[in-house]
Coordinates of C-alpha atoms (C1' of nucleotides) in Angstrom, one line a residue:
Chain F
M1 CA 157.8 -0.5 -67.1
A2 CA 157.9 1.2 -64.4
L3 CA 159.7 0.7 -60.9
R4 CA 162.6 -1.0 -62.9
H5 CA 164.3 2.3 -64.0
A6 CA 163.4 3.7 -60.6
V7 CA 165.5 0.9 -59.4
L8 CA 168.5 1.4 -61.6
A9 CA 168.8 5.3 -60.8
A10 CA 168.7 4.3 -57.3
L11 CA 171.6 1.8 -57.7
L12 CA 173.8 4.6 -59.4
D13 CA 174.9 6.0 -55.7
G14 CA 176.4 2.5 -55.2
E15 CA 175.9 -1.2 -54.0
H16 CA 172.4 -1.4 -52.1
S17 CA 170.4 -4.6 -50.6
G18 CA 167.1 -5.0 -51.1
Y19 CA 166.4 -4.1 -47.6
Q20 CA 168.2 -0.7 -48.2
L21 CA 166.2 -0.1 -51.4
A22 CA 163.3 -0.7 -49.4
K23 CA 163.4 1.9 -46.7
A24 CA 164.5 4.6 -49.2
F25 CA 161.3 3.7 -51.6
D26 CA 159.2 3.6 -48.3
V27 CA 160.0 7.0 -47.4
G28 CA 159.6 7.9 -51.1
M29 CA 162.6 7.8 -52.7
A30 CA 163.0 11.9 -52.1
N31 CA 159.0 11.8 -52.8
F32 CA 159.1 10.7 -56.4
W33 CA 158.3 7.1 -56.1
H34 CA 157.2 4.8 -53.4
A35 CA 157.5 1.1 -53.4
L36 CA 157.1 -2.0 -50.9
P37 CA 159.7 -4.2 -49.9
Q38 CA 157.6 -7.0 -51.8
Q39 CA 157.9 -5.1 -54.8
L40 CA 161.6 -4.2 -54.7
Y41 CA 163.1 -7.9 -53.8
A42 CA 160.8 -9.0 -56.8
E43 CA 161.9 -6.4 -59.2
L44 CA 165.2 -6.8 -58.4
A45 CA 165.2 -11.0 -58.9
K46 CA 163.8 -9.7 -62.8
L47 CA 166.7 -7.1 -63.1
E48 CA 169.2 -9.9 -62.4
R49 CA 167.7 -12.3 -64.6
D50 CA 167.8 -9.7 -67.2
G51 CA 171.3 -8.7 -66.6
L52 CA 170.6 -5.2 -65.7
I53 CA 172.1 -5.6 -62.4
T54 CA 174.7 -8.2 -60.4
G55 CA 174.5 -9.2 -57.0
R56 CA 177.0 -10.6 -54.6
E57 CA 176.0 -12.3 -51.1
V58 CA 177.5 -10.6 -48.1
V59 CA 177.8 -13.6 -45.3
Q60 CA 177.0 -11.9 -41.9
E61 CA 177.0 -13.3 -38.6
A62 CA 175.1 -11.3 -36.0
R63 CA 172.7 -10.5 -38.8
P64 CA 170.8 -12.5 -42.2
N65 CA 173.1 -12.5 -44.9
K66 CA 172.1 -10.3 -47.6
R67 CA 172.7 -9.9 -51.3
L68 CA 174.3 -6.1 -52.6
F69 CA 173.1 -5.1 -56.0
T70 CA 175.1 -2.8 -58.6
V71 CA 174.1 -1.7 -62.0
T72 CA 176.3 -3.7 -64.9
D73 CA 176.4 -1.6 -68.5
A74 CA 173.9 -3.7 -69.8
G75 CA 171.9 -1.8 -67.1
L76 CA 173.1 1.6 -67.9
D77 CA 172.3 1.1 -71.5
E78 CA 168.7 0.8 -70.3
L79 CA 168.7 3.6 -68.2
R80 CA 170.2 5.6 -71.1
R81 CA 167.2 4.2 -73.7
F82 CA 164.9 5.1 -71.2
A83 CA 165.9 8.9 -70.2
A84 CA 165.9 9.3 -74.1
G85 CA 162.4 8.1 -73.9
Q86 CA 159.3 10.2 -73.6
S87 CA 157.7 10.9 -70.4
K88 CA 154.3 11.2 -69.4
P89 CA 153.1 14.1 -67.2
S90 CA 152.0 12.4 -64.2
S91 CA 149.4 13.3 -61.6
V92 CA 149.3 13.7 -57.8
R93 CA 146.4 10.8 -56.9
D94 CA 145.6 11.7 -53.4
D95 CA 142.9 10.2 -51.3
L96 CA 142.6 13.8 -49.1
M97 CA 142.3 16.0 -52.1
V98 CA 139.0 13.5 -53.2
K99 CA 138.0 14.5 -49.6
V100 CA 138.3 17.8 -50.3
A101 CA 136.8 17.8 -53.5
A102 CA 133.6 16.1 -51.4
A103 CA 133.9 19.0 -48.7
D104 CA 130.6 20.2 -49.5
A105 CA 129.0 17.0 -48.6
V106 CA 130.9 15.5 -46.2
D107 CA 131.8 15.5 -42.2
T108 CA 134.0 18.9 -42.2
A109 CA 135.1 18.3 -38.3
E110 CA 136.6 15.2 -39.6
L111 CA 138.5 16.9 -42.5
V112 CA 140.4 19.4 -40.8
G113 CA 141.6 16.9 -38.7
Q114 CA 143.2 15.3 -41.6
L115 CA 144.1 17.8 -43.1
E116 CA 146.2 18.9 -40.0
E117 CA 148.0 15.8 -39.6
R118 CA 149.2 15.7 -42.9
A119 CA 150.7 19.2 -42.5
A120 CA 152.1 17.8 -39.6
I121 CA 153.7 14.7 -42.0
A122 CA 154.4 17.5 -44.5
E123 CA 156.2 19.5 -42.0
A124 CA 158.2 16.2 -40.9
K125 CA 159.1 15.4 -44.3
I126 CA 160.4 19.1 -45.5
D127 CA 163.1 18.7 -42.1
L128 CA 164.0 15.0 -43.6
F129 CA 165.0 16.2 -46.8
D130 CA 166.8 19.5 -45.6
G131 CA 169.1 16.9 -43.3
L132 CA 169.5 15.1 -47.1
L133 CA 170.3 18.2 -48.5
R134 CA 172.6 19.2 -46.5
R135 CA 174.6 15.9 -46.2
M136 CA 174.5 15.6 -49.9
R137 CA 176.2 19.1 -50.5
G138 CA 178.8 18.6 -47.6
D139 CA 181.0 21.8 -47.0
A140 CA 179.9 23.9 -50.6
D141 CA 177.0 25.9 -50.7
E142 CA 174.0 24.8 -52.9
A143 CA 175.2 26.8 -56.5
E144 CA 178.6 26.0 -56.2
F145 CA 177.4 21.6 -55.3
L146 CA 175.0 22.1 -58.6
A147 CA 177.7 23.6 -60.4
R148 CA 180.6 21.1 -59.7
G149 CA 179.3 18.5 -57.6
R150 CA 179.9 14.9 -58.7
R151 CA 176.1 13.1 -58.4
I152 CA 174.1 15.8 -58.4
G153 CA 170.6 13.7 -59.9
P154 CA 168.9 12.9 -56.2
Y155 CA 170.3 16.1 -55.3
L156 CA 167.8 18.1 -57.9
T157 CA 165.2 15.8 -57.2
C158 CA 165.3 15.9 -53.3
L159 CA 164.9 19.4 -53.7
R160 CA 161.4 19.2 -55.7
G161 CA 160.4 16.8 -53.0
R162 CA 161.1 19.4 -50.5
A163 CA 158.9 22.1 -52.6
F164 CA 156.1 19.6 -52.8
E165 CA 156.0 18.8 -49.5
R166 CA 156.1 22.8 -48.5
E167 CA 153.3 23.2 -51.2
N168 CA 151.5 20.4 -49.5
R169 CA 151.6 21.4 -46.0
D170 CA 151.0 25.4 -46.5
W171 CA 147.7 24.1 -49.0
C172 CA 146.7 21.5 -45.9
T173 CA 147.1 24.2 -43.3
R174 CA 145.4 26.8 -45.4
T175 CA 142.4 24.8 -46.5
A176 CA 142.2 23.1 -43.0
A177 CA 141.6 26.9 -41.8
V178 CA 138.9 27.8 -44.6
L179 CA 137.1 25.0 -43.5
R180 CA 136.9 25.6 -40.2
A181 CA 136.4 29.0 -40.2
R182 CA 132.7 27.8 -42.2
A183 CA 131.9 25.3 -39.7
G184 CA 132.4 28.5 -37.4
A185 CA 130.1 30.7 -39.4
D186 CA 127.9 27.7 -40.6
V187 CA 127.3 28.7 -44.3
R188 CA 125.4 26.2 -44.9
R189 CA 121.8 27.6 -43.5
Chain N
M1 CA 138.7 1.0 -53.8
A2 CA 140.5 4.0 -55.6
L3 CA 138.6 5.4 -58.5
R4 CA 135.3 5.2 -56.8
H5 CA 135.4 7.7 -54.8
A6 CA 136.6 10.1 -57.2
V7 CA 133.7 9.4 -59.3
L8 CA 131.2 10.2 -56.7
A9 CA 133.7 13.6 -55.9
A10 CA 132.7 14.6 -59.0
L11 CA 129.1 13.8 -59.6
L12 CA 128.6 16.1 -56.9
D13 CA 128.4 18.9 -59.2
G14 CA 125.2 17.0 -60.6
E15 CA 124.8 15.1 -63.7
H16 CA 127.6 13.5 -66.0
S17 CA 128.0 11.2 -68.6
G18 CA 130.8 8.8 -68.9
Y19 CA 132.0 10.9 -71.9
Q20 CA 132.1 14.0 -69.9
L21 CA 133.9 12.6 -66.6
A22 CA 136.3 10.6 -68.9
K23 CA 137.3 14.3 -70.0
A24 CA 137.4 15.9 -66.7
F25 CA 139.8 12.9 -65.8
D26 CA 142.2 13.2 -68.7
V27 CA 143.0 16.8 -67.8
G28 CA 143.8 15.2 -64.6
M29 CA 140.3 16.7 -62.3
A30 CA 142.4 19.6 -60.9
N31 CA 145.3 17.3 -61.5
F32 CA 145.0 15.3 -58.5
W33 CA 143.4 12.0 -59.7
H34 CA 143.9 10.9 -63.6
A35 CA 141.5 8.4 -65.6
L36 CA 140.9 6.8 -69.0
P37 CA 137.7 6.6 -70.4
Q38 CA 137.8 2.8 -70.3
Q39 CA 138.5 2.4 -66.4
L40 CA 135.5 5.2 -66.0
Y41 CA 132.7 3.6 -68.1
A42 CA 133.5 0.5 -66.1
E43 CA 133.9 1.9 -62.8
L44 CA 130.5 3.5 -63.6
A45 CA 129.1 0.3 -64.1
K46 CA 130.2 -0.8 -61.1
L47 CA 129.0 1.8 -59.2
E48 CA 125.4 1.7 -60.8
R49 CA 125.4 -2.0 -60.0
D50 CA 126.4 -1.5 -56.2
G51 CA 123.5 1.3 -56.5
L52 CA 126.0 4.2 -55.2
I53 CA 124.8 6.1 -58.3
T54 CA 122.1 6.0 -60.9
G55 CA 122.0 6.3 -64.6
R56 CA 119.1 7.9 -67.0
E57 CA 119.2 7.4 -70.8
V58 CA 119.0 10.8 -72.3
V59 CA 118.5 10.1 -76.5
Q60 CA 119.8 12.3 -78.6
E61 CA 119.2 12.6 -82.5
A62 CA 122.2 14.4 -84.0
R63 CA 124.5 12.5 -81.5
P64 CA 124.7 9.0 -79.5
N65 CA 122.5 8.4 -77.0
K66 CA 124.2 9.2 -73.5
R67 CA 123.7 8.0 -69.9
L68 CA 123.8 10.8 -67.1
F69 CA 124.3 9.5 -63.9
T70 CA 123.9 11.1 -60.5
V71 CA 125.2 10.3 -57.0
T72 CA 122.5 8.3 -55.2
D73 CA 121.8 8.5 -51.1
A74 CA 123.8 5.5 -50.5
G75 CA 126.6 6.8 -52.8
L76 CA 126.5 9.7 -50.2
D77 CA 126.9 7.6 -47.1
E78 CA 129.9 6.3 -49.1
L79 CA 131.8 9.2 -50.0
R80 CA 131.0 10.1 -45.9
R81 CA 132.6 7.0 -44.9
F82 CA 135.3 7.2 -47.5
A83 CA 136.1 10.6 -46.3
A84 CA 136.2 9.3 -42.5
G85 CA 138.5 6.4 -43.0
Q86 CA 142.1 7.3 -43.3
S87 CA 144.1 8.1 -46.1
K88 CA 148.1 7.4 -46.7
P89 CA 150.5 9.8 -48.1
S90 CA 150.9 9.9 -51.9
S91 CA 154.0 10.5 -53.7
V92 CA 154.3 11.8 -57.3
R93 CA 155.4 9.1 -59.1
D94 CA 157.0 10.4 -62.3
D95 CA 158.9 9.3 -65.2
L96 CA 160.7 12.9 -65.7
M97 CA 162.2 12.9 -62.1
V98 CA 163.3 9.2 -62.5
K99 CA 165.6 10.6 -65.5
V100 CA 166.9 13.7 -63.4
A101 CA 167.8 11.0 -60.7
A102 CA 170.1 9.7 -62.9
A103 CA 171.6 12.9 -64.6
D104 CA 175.1 12.1 -63.9
A105 CA 175.0 9.1 -65.7
V106 CA 172.6 9.7 -68.6
D107 CA 172.7 12.2 -71.8
T108 CA 171.9 15.5 -70.5
A109 CA 171.0 17.7 -73.5
E110 CA 168.2 15.3 -74.5
L111 CA 167.2 15.7 -70.8
V112 CA 166.9 19.7 -70.9
G113 CA 165.0 19.3 -73.7
Q114 CA 162.3 17.0 -72.0
L115 CA 162.5 19.2 -68.6
E116 CA 161.7 22.2 -71.0
E117 CA 159.1 20.7 -72.9
R118 CA 157.8 20.3 -69.4
A119 CA 157.8 23.0 -68.3
A120 CA 156.0 24.2 -71.1
I121 CA 152.9 22.0 -70.7
A122 CA 152.6 23.0 -66.7
E123 CA 152.3 26.5 -68.0
A124 CA 149.6 25.5 -70.1
K125 CA 147.8 23.9 -67.3
I126 CA 148.3 26.7 -64.9
D127 CA 146.4 29.2 -67.4
L128 CA 144.0 26.3 -67.6
F129 CA 143.6 26.2 -64.2
D130 CA 143.7 29.9 -63.8
G131 CA 140.7 29.9 -65.8
L132 CA 138.6 27.5 -63.9
L133 CA 138.9 29.0 -60.3
R134 CA 137.8 32.1 -62.1
R135 CA 134.4 30.4 -63.9
M136 CA 134.1 28.5 -60.5
R137 CA 134.4 32.1 -58.2
G138 CA 132.5 34.3 -60.7
D139 CA 132.0 37.9 -59.6
A140 CA 133.2 37.1 -56.0
D141 CA 136.8 37.4 -55.0
E142 CA 138.4 34.6 -53.4
A143 CA 138.4 35.5 -49.8
E144 CA 134.8 36.0 -50.4
F145 CA 134.0 32.9 -52.3
L146 CA 136.1 30.4 -49.7
A147 CA 134.0 32.1 -46.6
R148 CA 130.4 32.2 -48.5
G149 CA 130.7 29.8 -51.3
R150 CA 128.2 27.0 -51.6
R151 CA 130.7 24.3 -53.7
I152 CA 133.9 25.2 -52.7
G153 CA 135.6 21.4 -52.7
P154 CA 136.7 21.9 -56.6
Y155 CA 137.7 25.1 -55.9
L156 CA 140.2 24.0 -53.1
T157 CA 141.7 21.1 -54.9
C158 CA 141.9 23.2 -57.9
L159 CA 144.2 26.0 -55.8
R160 CA 146.4 23.1 -55.0
G161 CA 146.3 21.8 -58.7
R162 CA 148.0 25.6 -60.1
A163 CA 150.1 25.4 -56.8
F164 CA 151.6 21.9 -58.1
E165 CA 151.9 23.0 -62.0
R166 CA 153.5 26.4 -60.9
E167 CA 156.1 24.2 -58.4
N168 CA 156.6 21.8 -61.3
R169 CA 157.5 24.6 -63.8
D170 CA 159.8 26.3 -61.8
W171 CA 161.7 23.3 -61.0
C172 CA 161.5 22.3 -64.3
T173 CA 163.1 25.4 -65.7
R174 CA 165.7 25.6 -62.7
T175 CA 166.6 22.1 -63.5
A176 CA 167.2 22.9 -67.0
A177 CA 169.3 25.5 -66.4
V178 CA 171.6 23.6 -63.9
L179 CA 171.9 20.9 -66.5
R180 CA 172.7 23.3 -69.3
A181 CA 175.5 25.0 -67.5
R182 CA 177.3 22.3 -66.1
A183 CA 176.8 21.0 -70.2
G184 CA 179.0 23.9 -71.1
A185 CA 181.4 24.0 -68.2
D186 CA 182.0 20.1 -69.0
V187 CA 182.1 19.4 -65.5
R188 CA 183.1 15.6 -65.7
R189 CA 186.5 15.6 -67.0
Chain L
dT1 C1' 158.5 -9.3 -23.0
dT2 C1' 157.0 -6.7 -26.5
dG3 C1' 158.8 -4.1 -30.6
dT4 C1' 162.1 -2.6 -33.6
dT5 C1' 165.6 -3.9 -37.2
dC6 C1' 167.7 -6.5 -40.1
dA7 C1' 166.4 -9.6 -44.2
dT8 C1' 164.4 -12.2 -47.6
dG9 C1' 160.3 -13.4 -50.1
dT10 C1' 155.4 -16.4 -51.8
dA11 C1' 150.3 -15.7 -53.5
dA12 C1' 146.2 -13.7 -54.5
dC13 C1' 144.2 -10.2 -55.6
dT14 C1' 142.8 -5.3 -57.3
dC15 C1' 144.1 -1.3 -60.0
dG16 C1' 145.4 0.6 -64.2
dT17 C1' 146.9 0.5 -69.1
dT18 C1' 147.3 -0.6 -73.9
dA19 C1' 145.4 -2.1 -78.0
dC20 C1' 141.4 -2.9 -80.3
dA21 C1' 136.3 -1.2 -81.8
dT22 C1' 132.4 0.9 -83.8
dG23 C1' 129.9 5.1 -85.9
dA24 C1' 127.6 9.6 -87.0
dT25 C1' 128.3 14.6 -87.1
dT26 C1' 130.6 18.7 -87.8
dC27 C1' 134.5 21.5 -88.2
dG28 C1' 138.7 23.4 -91.1
Chain X
dC1 C1' 138.5 15.0 -97.4
dG2 C1' 140.6 14.4 -93.0
dA3 C1' 140.5 15.3 -87.9
dA4 C1' 138.0 15.8 -84.4
dT5 C1' 133.8 15.4 -81.1
dC6 C1' 129.8 12.7 -79.8
dA7 C1' 129.2 8.4 -77.6
dT8 C1' 130.2 3.4 -75.6
dG9 C1' 132.8 -0.5 -74.6
dT10 C1' 135.5 -5.7 -74.4
dA11 C1' 139.8 -7.9 -73.6
dA12 C1' 144.6 -8.9 -72.2
dC13 C1' 148.2 -7.5 -69.5
dG14 C1' 151.4 -5.0 -66.7
dA15 C1' 151.8 -2.8 -62.2
dG16 C1' 150.4 -2.2 -57.3
dT17 C1' 148.7 -3.6 -53.1
dT18 C1' 147.6 -6.5 -49.0
dA19 C1' 148.1 -10.4 -46.6
dC20 C1' 150.9 -14.2 -45.0
dA21 C1' 155.3 -16.3 -43.8
dT22 C1' 160.1 -17.1 -41.1
dG23 C1' 163.9 -15.9 -38.1
dA24 C1' 167.8 -14.5 -35.1
dA25 C1' 169.7 -10.0 -32.4
dC26 C1' 168.8 -6.0 -29.6
dA27 C1' 166.7 -2.2 -27.1
dA28 C1' 163.1 -0.2 -23.7

DNA sequence: TTGTTCATGTAACTCGTTACATGATTCG
DNA sequence: CGAATCATGTAACGAGTTACATGAACAA
C-alpha cells in the first residue's frame, strides 16, 4: 500500500477531517506526496474499516458536519512496521522534463514559457514552505528546534521540499536561459 | 497518456530496442522517469499500433532477435503537440519521506540506517550522471556544449537529475545526523 | 450573481507494479 | 556451475486520475 502510510503520518499531528487532509495533500504535503480528495476519502474509509484510525462526527451549524480522524494504537503499529520495512528509491516523473528531453525536436519558445511559469510556481512554494517552517519552529532557531523540538518529522520533510523547489526554480530559469540563447543564435542552421 | 511521450523522447536519440529502453528507464532516465520492462514492451506495442513509431527486426545469431524502434513523423507531431500542452507540477512521492514525517512515532535507529543507505545510493547516482554528462559533452566544456551542441535535451535533464541526487544525498545525511543526535540526547524523556 | 470555501462521496477508467514464463550465451 | 546478460512478453492486481454529484454559506 502507499497513500495509506502518508495519511497515518499526517494524522500524527492530531485530528483532521478528510477535507483538511485533502488541502494538505493538494499542496503536496511538503512536496513529497500528492493526492486528490476522492482518494483521501476512500483511503480514510478503508483505514477506519481496518481499525487503524477512528473517526468522530462533529456536528456544525453554519457548515456541513464533518468527521475528525485519529490514529489508533493499531495504526501506530502499522506505521512502525512500515518504517522498518525497506523503501525503494523514487524518481520525479515530471512532464516538463520529458519536454526538455525532447527540446531538440520541439517548439522552443513554447517550452521557455513553460519553464518560466514553473520557476514562478516553485518560487511561490519556497515562500510557502518558508512560512510553514517558521511557524513550526516558533521562537527557537533551527538548530535548537531540531535538537529539542517535540515534533520534527514534518519539519525535516519540509526542509527537503524547500530544497527541492529551490533546485527546481534554479534549473528552470537556467534551462530557459540556455534555450533562449540558442533560439537567438539559431544553432540548427 | 504518460510513459508514451517519455518513450518518444528517448527514441529521439536514435533506434533502440525494448531491452535497451528498459535499461535506460530502470536507472530512471536521468532520474525523471522510471519504468519496468513489461510496461515498455506494452507501450512500444501500442505506439507501433498507433503509427507513432516503427520497428524493424534485427536477426542475430549468438543472441535472440530484437526489434529496433524509430519515431515516425506522426510520432514527432505527437511529441510537439504534447510539448505545447500544459504540464502540471509533480511531486516526489517517496516512502522514505513518509517515514521521516513519522519520525517522532517510529524506531529512529532503523530510520537512520535507511537514510544512510539512501545517501550512498544517491552518491552512486551522482557519479553515474557525472559520467553520462562527460560522455555527452565530449571534448567541449559545458557552456560551449550547451550553446552549440546538437542534442542538448538529455544533457539538461541529466543536470537536473544530478542536482536532485545531490540534494537527496545532503538531506539524507543531514537528517540522519539530526535523528542520531536526538537519540543520543534522548529528547523524549 | 458568480465564484470560493466547507464537506463528502461514487463510478469508470487509465496507469503502474508484481508475479510468472521462456531460453540461449557468456562471464567469473 | 551459478549468475548475469540479452530479449520478449502475458495476466492479475493495486494505485492514481477524471468525471460526475450534492448543497449550504459567504465574499466580491
